[in-house]
PDB file of C-alpha atoms in Angstrom:
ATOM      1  CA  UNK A   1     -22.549 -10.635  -5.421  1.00 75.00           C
ATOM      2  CA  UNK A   2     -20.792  -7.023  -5.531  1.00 81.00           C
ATOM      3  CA  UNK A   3     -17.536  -7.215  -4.858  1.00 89.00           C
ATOM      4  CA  UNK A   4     -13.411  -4.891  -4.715  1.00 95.00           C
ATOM      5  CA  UNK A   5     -10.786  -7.239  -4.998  1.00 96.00           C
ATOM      6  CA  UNK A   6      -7.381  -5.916  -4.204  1.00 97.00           C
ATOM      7  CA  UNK A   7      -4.327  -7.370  -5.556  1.00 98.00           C
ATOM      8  CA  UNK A   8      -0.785  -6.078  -6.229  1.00 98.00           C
ATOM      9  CA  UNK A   9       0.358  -5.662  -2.463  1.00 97.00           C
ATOM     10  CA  UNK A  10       4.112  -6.925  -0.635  1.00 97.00           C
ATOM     11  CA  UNK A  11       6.857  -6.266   0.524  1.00 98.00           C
ATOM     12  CA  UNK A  12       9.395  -3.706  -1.014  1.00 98.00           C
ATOM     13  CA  UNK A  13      12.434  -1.796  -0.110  1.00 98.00           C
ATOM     14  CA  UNK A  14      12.227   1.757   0.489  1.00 98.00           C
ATOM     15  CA  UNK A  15      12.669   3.695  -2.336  1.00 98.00           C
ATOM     16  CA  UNK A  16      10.785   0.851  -4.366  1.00 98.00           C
ATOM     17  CA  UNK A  17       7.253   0.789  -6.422  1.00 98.00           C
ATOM     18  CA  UNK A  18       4.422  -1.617  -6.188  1.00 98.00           C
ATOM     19  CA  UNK A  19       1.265  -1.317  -8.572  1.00 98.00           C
ATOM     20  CA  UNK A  20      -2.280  -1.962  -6.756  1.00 98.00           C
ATOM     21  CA  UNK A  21      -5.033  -2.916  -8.549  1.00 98.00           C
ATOM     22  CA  UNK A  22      -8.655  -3.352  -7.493  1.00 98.00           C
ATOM     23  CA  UNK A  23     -11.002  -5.616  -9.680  1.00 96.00           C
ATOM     24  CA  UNK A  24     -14.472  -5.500  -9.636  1.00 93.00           C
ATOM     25  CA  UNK A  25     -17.195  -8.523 -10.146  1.00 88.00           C
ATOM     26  CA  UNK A  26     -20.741  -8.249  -9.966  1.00 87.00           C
ATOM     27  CA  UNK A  27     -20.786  -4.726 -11.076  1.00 86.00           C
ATOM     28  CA  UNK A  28     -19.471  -2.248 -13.584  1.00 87.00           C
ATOM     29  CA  UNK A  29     -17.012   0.018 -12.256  1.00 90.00           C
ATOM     30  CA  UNK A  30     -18.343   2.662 -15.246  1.00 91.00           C
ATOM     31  CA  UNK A  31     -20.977   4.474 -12.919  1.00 93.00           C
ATOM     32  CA  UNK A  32     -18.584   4.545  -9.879  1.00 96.00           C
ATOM     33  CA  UNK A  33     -16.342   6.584  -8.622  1.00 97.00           C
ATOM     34  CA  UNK A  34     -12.962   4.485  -7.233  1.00 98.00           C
ATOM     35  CA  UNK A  35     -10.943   5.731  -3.927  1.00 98.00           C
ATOM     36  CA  UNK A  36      -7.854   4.595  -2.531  1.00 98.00           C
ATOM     37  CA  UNK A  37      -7.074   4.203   1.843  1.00 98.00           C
ATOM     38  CA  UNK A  38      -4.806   2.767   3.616  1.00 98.00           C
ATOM     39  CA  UNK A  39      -5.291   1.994   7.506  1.00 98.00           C
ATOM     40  CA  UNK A  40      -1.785   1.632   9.345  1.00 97.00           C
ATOM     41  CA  UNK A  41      -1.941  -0.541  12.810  1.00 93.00           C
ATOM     42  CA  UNK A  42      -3.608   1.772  15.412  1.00 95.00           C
ATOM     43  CA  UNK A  43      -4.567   4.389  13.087  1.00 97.00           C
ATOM     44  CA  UNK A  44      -7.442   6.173  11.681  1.00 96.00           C
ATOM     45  CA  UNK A  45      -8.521   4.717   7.798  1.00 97.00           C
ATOM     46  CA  UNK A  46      -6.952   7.500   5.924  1.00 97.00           C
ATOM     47  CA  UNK A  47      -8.167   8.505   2.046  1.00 98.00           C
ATOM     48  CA  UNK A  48      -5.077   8.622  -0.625  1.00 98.00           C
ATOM     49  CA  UNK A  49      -6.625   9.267  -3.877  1.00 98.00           C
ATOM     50  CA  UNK A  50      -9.558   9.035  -5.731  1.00 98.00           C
ATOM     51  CA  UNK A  51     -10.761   8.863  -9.641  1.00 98.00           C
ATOM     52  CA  UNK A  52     -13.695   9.934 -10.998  1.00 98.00           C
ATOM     53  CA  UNK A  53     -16.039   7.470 -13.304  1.00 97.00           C
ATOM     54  CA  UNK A  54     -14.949   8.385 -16.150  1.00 96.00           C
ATOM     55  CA  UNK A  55     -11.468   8.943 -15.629  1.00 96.00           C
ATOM     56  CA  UNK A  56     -10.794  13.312 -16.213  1.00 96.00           C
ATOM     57  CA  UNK A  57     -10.895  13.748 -12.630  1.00 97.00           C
ATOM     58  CA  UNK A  58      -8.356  13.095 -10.067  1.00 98.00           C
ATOM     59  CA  UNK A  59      -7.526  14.229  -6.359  1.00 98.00           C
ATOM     60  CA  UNK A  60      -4.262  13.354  -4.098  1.00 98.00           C
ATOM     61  CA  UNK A  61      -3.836  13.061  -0.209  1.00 97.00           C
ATOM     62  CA  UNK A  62      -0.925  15.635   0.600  1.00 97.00           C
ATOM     63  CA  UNK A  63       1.019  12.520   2.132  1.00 96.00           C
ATOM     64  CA  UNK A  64       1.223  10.672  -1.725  1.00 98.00           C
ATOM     65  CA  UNK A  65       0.719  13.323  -4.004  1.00 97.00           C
ATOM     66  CA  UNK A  66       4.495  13.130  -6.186  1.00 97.00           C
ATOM     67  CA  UNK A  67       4.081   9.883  -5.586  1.00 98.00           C
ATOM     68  CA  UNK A  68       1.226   7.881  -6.322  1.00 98.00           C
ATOM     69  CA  UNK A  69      -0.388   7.549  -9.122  1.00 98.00           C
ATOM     70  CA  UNK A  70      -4.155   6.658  -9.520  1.00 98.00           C
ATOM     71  CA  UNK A  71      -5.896   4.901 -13.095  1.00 98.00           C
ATOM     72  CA  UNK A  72      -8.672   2.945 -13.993  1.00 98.00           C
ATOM     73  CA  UNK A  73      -9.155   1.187 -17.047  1.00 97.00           C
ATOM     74  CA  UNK A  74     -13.213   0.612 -16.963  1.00 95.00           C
ATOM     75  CA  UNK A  75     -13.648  -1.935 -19.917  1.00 94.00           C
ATOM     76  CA  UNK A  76     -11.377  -4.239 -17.302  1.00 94.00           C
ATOM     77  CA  UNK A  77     -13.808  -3.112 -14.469  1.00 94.00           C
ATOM     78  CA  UNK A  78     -10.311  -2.314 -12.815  1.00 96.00           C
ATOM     79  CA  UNK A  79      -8.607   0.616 -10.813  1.00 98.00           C
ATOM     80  CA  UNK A  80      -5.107   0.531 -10.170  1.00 98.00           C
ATOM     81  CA  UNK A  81      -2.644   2.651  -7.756  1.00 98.00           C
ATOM     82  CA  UNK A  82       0.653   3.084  -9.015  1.00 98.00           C
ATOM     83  CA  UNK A  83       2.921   4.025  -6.121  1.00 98.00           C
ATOM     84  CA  UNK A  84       6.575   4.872  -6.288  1.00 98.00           C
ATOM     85  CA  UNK A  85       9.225   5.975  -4.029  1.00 98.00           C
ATOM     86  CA  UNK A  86       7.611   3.997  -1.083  1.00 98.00           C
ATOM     87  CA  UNK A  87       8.437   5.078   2.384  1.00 98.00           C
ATOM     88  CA  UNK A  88       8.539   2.905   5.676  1.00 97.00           C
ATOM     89  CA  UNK A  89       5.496   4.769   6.836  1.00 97.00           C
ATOM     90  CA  UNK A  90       3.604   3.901   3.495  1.00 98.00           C
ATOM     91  CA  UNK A  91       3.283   0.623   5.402  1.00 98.00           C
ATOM     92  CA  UNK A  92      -0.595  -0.451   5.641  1.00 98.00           C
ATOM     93  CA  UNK A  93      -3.400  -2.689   4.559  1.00 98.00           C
ATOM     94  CA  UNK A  94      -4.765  -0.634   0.976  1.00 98.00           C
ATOM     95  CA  UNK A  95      -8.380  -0.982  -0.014  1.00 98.00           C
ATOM     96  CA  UNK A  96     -10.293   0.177  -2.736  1.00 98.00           C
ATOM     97  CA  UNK A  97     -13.561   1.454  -1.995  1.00 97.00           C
ATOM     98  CA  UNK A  98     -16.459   2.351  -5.044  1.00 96.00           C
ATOM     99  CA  UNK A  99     -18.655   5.950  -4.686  1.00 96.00           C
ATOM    100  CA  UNK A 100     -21.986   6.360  -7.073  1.00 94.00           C
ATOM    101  CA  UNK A 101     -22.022   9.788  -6.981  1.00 93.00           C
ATOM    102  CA  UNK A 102     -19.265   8.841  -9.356  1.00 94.00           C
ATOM    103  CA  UNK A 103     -17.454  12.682  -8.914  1.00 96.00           C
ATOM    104  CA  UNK A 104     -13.997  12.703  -6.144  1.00 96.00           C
ATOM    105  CA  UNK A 105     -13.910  15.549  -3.424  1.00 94.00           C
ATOM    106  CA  UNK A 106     -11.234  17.331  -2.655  1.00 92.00           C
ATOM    107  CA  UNK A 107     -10.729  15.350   1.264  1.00 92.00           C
ATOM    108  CA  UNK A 108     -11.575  11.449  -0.021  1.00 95.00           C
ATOM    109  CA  UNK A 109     -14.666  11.493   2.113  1.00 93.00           C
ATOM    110  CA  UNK A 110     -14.826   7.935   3.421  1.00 95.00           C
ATOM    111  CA  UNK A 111     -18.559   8.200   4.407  1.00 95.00           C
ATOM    112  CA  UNK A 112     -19.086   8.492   0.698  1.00 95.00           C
ATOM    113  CA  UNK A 113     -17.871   5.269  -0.190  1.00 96.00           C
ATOM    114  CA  UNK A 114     -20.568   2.270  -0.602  1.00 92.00           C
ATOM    115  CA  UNK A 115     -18.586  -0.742  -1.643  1.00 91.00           C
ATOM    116  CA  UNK A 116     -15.265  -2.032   0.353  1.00 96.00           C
ATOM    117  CA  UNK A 117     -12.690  -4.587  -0.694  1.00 97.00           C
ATOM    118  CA  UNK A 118     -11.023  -6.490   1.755  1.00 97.00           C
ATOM    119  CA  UNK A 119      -7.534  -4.823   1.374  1.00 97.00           C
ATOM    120  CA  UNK A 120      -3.927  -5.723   0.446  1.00 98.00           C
ATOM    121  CA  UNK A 121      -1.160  -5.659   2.778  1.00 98.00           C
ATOM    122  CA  UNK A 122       1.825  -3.464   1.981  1.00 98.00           C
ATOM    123  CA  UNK A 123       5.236  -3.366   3.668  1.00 98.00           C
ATOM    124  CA  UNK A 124       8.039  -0.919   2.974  1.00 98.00           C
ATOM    125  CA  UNK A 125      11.263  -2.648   4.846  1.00 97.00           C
ATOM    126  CA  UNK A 126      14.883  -2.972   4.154  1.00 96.00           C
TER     127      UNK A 126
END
């Protein structure tokens, strides 16, 4: 069975970091590329960052780019989101999502990506 499993997610203060991570089983994550979204109540599923398959390629959503950092490490079949100086409005459930063209574009097309996790709640609250 393919499957994303995000981990990492909680509560923090603002100002704080949290580290995502999204494990895969059932597949390699070497022939994929790996996005990040995060869908706040009553909101629209909005793309934050994706890596290419192999790593050289990277692209940011305006709203994280400073911020957030996106890695992968594929011989643990696992992407990761670093993300630092969290806001209130970072607030959201995260998931990881896997693309076979294995290449990013430059807007995080959702319609490109094939293979969901389930997503990890994060809250940014004093």
């Amino acid at each position: 069975q393919l499957q994303l499993v995000e981990s990492g997610g909680g509560l923090v203060q603002p100002g704080g970091s949290l580290r995502l991570s999204c494990a895969a089983s059932g597949f390699s994550l070497d022939y994929y590329a790996i996005g990040w979204f995060r869908q706040a109540p009553g909101k629209e599923r909005e793309g934050l960052s994706c890596i290419s398959s192999s790593g050289s390629s990277t692209t940011y959503a305006d709203s994280v780019k400073g911020r957030f950092i996106i890695s992968r490490d594929n011989a643990k079949s696992t992407a990761y989101l670093q993300m630092n100086s969290l806001k209130p409005e970072d607030t959201a459930i995260y998931y990881c999502a896997a693309d076979p063209s294995r290449r990013c574009t430059l807007d995080i097309n959702i319609k490109l990506f094939d293979f969901w996790g389930r997503g990890a709640q994060v809250t940014v609250s004093s």
